[in-house]
């Protein structure tokens, strides 16, 4: 959708794209009937494929979008805001955790991914590279499944893939695993580690359009974990 709320469909190839108007009263919700197998933004710069900082934004600074389905959603690429409210990722310096810098909480762009009965997967350890998320995948948005898990596919196998750098939130019915690690060294053994930053705008009145939790107090408990292989909350 453009800044005026007109939903358009893109066709053609870069740089000669053409745009066709679909509807003028788009409410910000995209409903997919069935599974979404490749949910991602634009690809990274090919010469720096392991650098998430060089991935173009997927959501314009004015865009507010919710993807909804009743089946699985698989994320296979970066999903980044043009104007993120926070920059950087949590990191450990001399034994202390340094959080991301959240100094632009007036940013308007926001993404929600919701499935009623399915899982939200992060592609991993598939035979085809196009089915896998990149190294240090970056996801800006709130991921919610009412009856499933937010998880990494085949998390206990394959190579180490860096971190899932999430800016937003996760709401899930069952705990979803992201990877394995060596208990003696703390180093990852497979899958992804977690570097999560809570988007504080979610408690300030900015939410994905028509998201199930809007104006609802349905979260029964909040768990806070240490930084590293597990989630943290800021």
Steps between C-alpha positions, in 0.01 A plus 500: 500500500619851431488796739142578394373153591468383139586132465699435184637188331852507356590322179795499263866497594747744648535783409193504276230413751138586429235551765131415473245626751317221683283691747490841667366403844775262614476454878853366551413128523615243246326163540657192345288190447735216584869497583743781422819322395739789425438815704788745461608846398747604228821302476829615647781642291639185330863582582415531871245222541591442867453865599142575612577873516509504120152351456257755352186584701183298446256749657490868409516754780123565477392136458299304757428142400370174643543168320235253619437135419369184664800290387880511528710802412867444412741793511782457248654848494546826686194707592616851583336835568608802300490694827569261789428632851817328625842453346760238575450170680561391861862406557718400788793727586735407785232277652223763486212507252479815289149534352401646165459878477126580496495874438240526221180378661297743284562279196171394341590191295391175660454137393297220650504133396210293633390141454198350669598133505838471328863563590724790409819340371842639418637306205804287585682187381300456180659362184415810300673821610188700408311316776744613769528829683838675470777516757411742785146542365341829608127514575312816593148419614274321745462125438192330643354151479187414697552124502853435381864596534741763375798282415798424279449208262714196573671701775712210634668427166708682245748780543511795739317792339579791730213673680137579442511876552140575595366848566138463605350215700399135504166359618470122478294218649789254527870573544688480170868406482749702295822300531728293718813596687790346687421519871869504591608784272171681436577498127228420247503152347218530246224732389477859622562673830266781612555874518159642583402861565148578615336776296377728776259669260274199552425633849457856374200459269677404175399150388472307173160558335217293651748284688322252734658649813394860429304637795510158665667397823539136410865436580494273803869516587830652387827311534831686506822312428868583488668619182663230289324188384172617651278801473543824686263786552587870506 
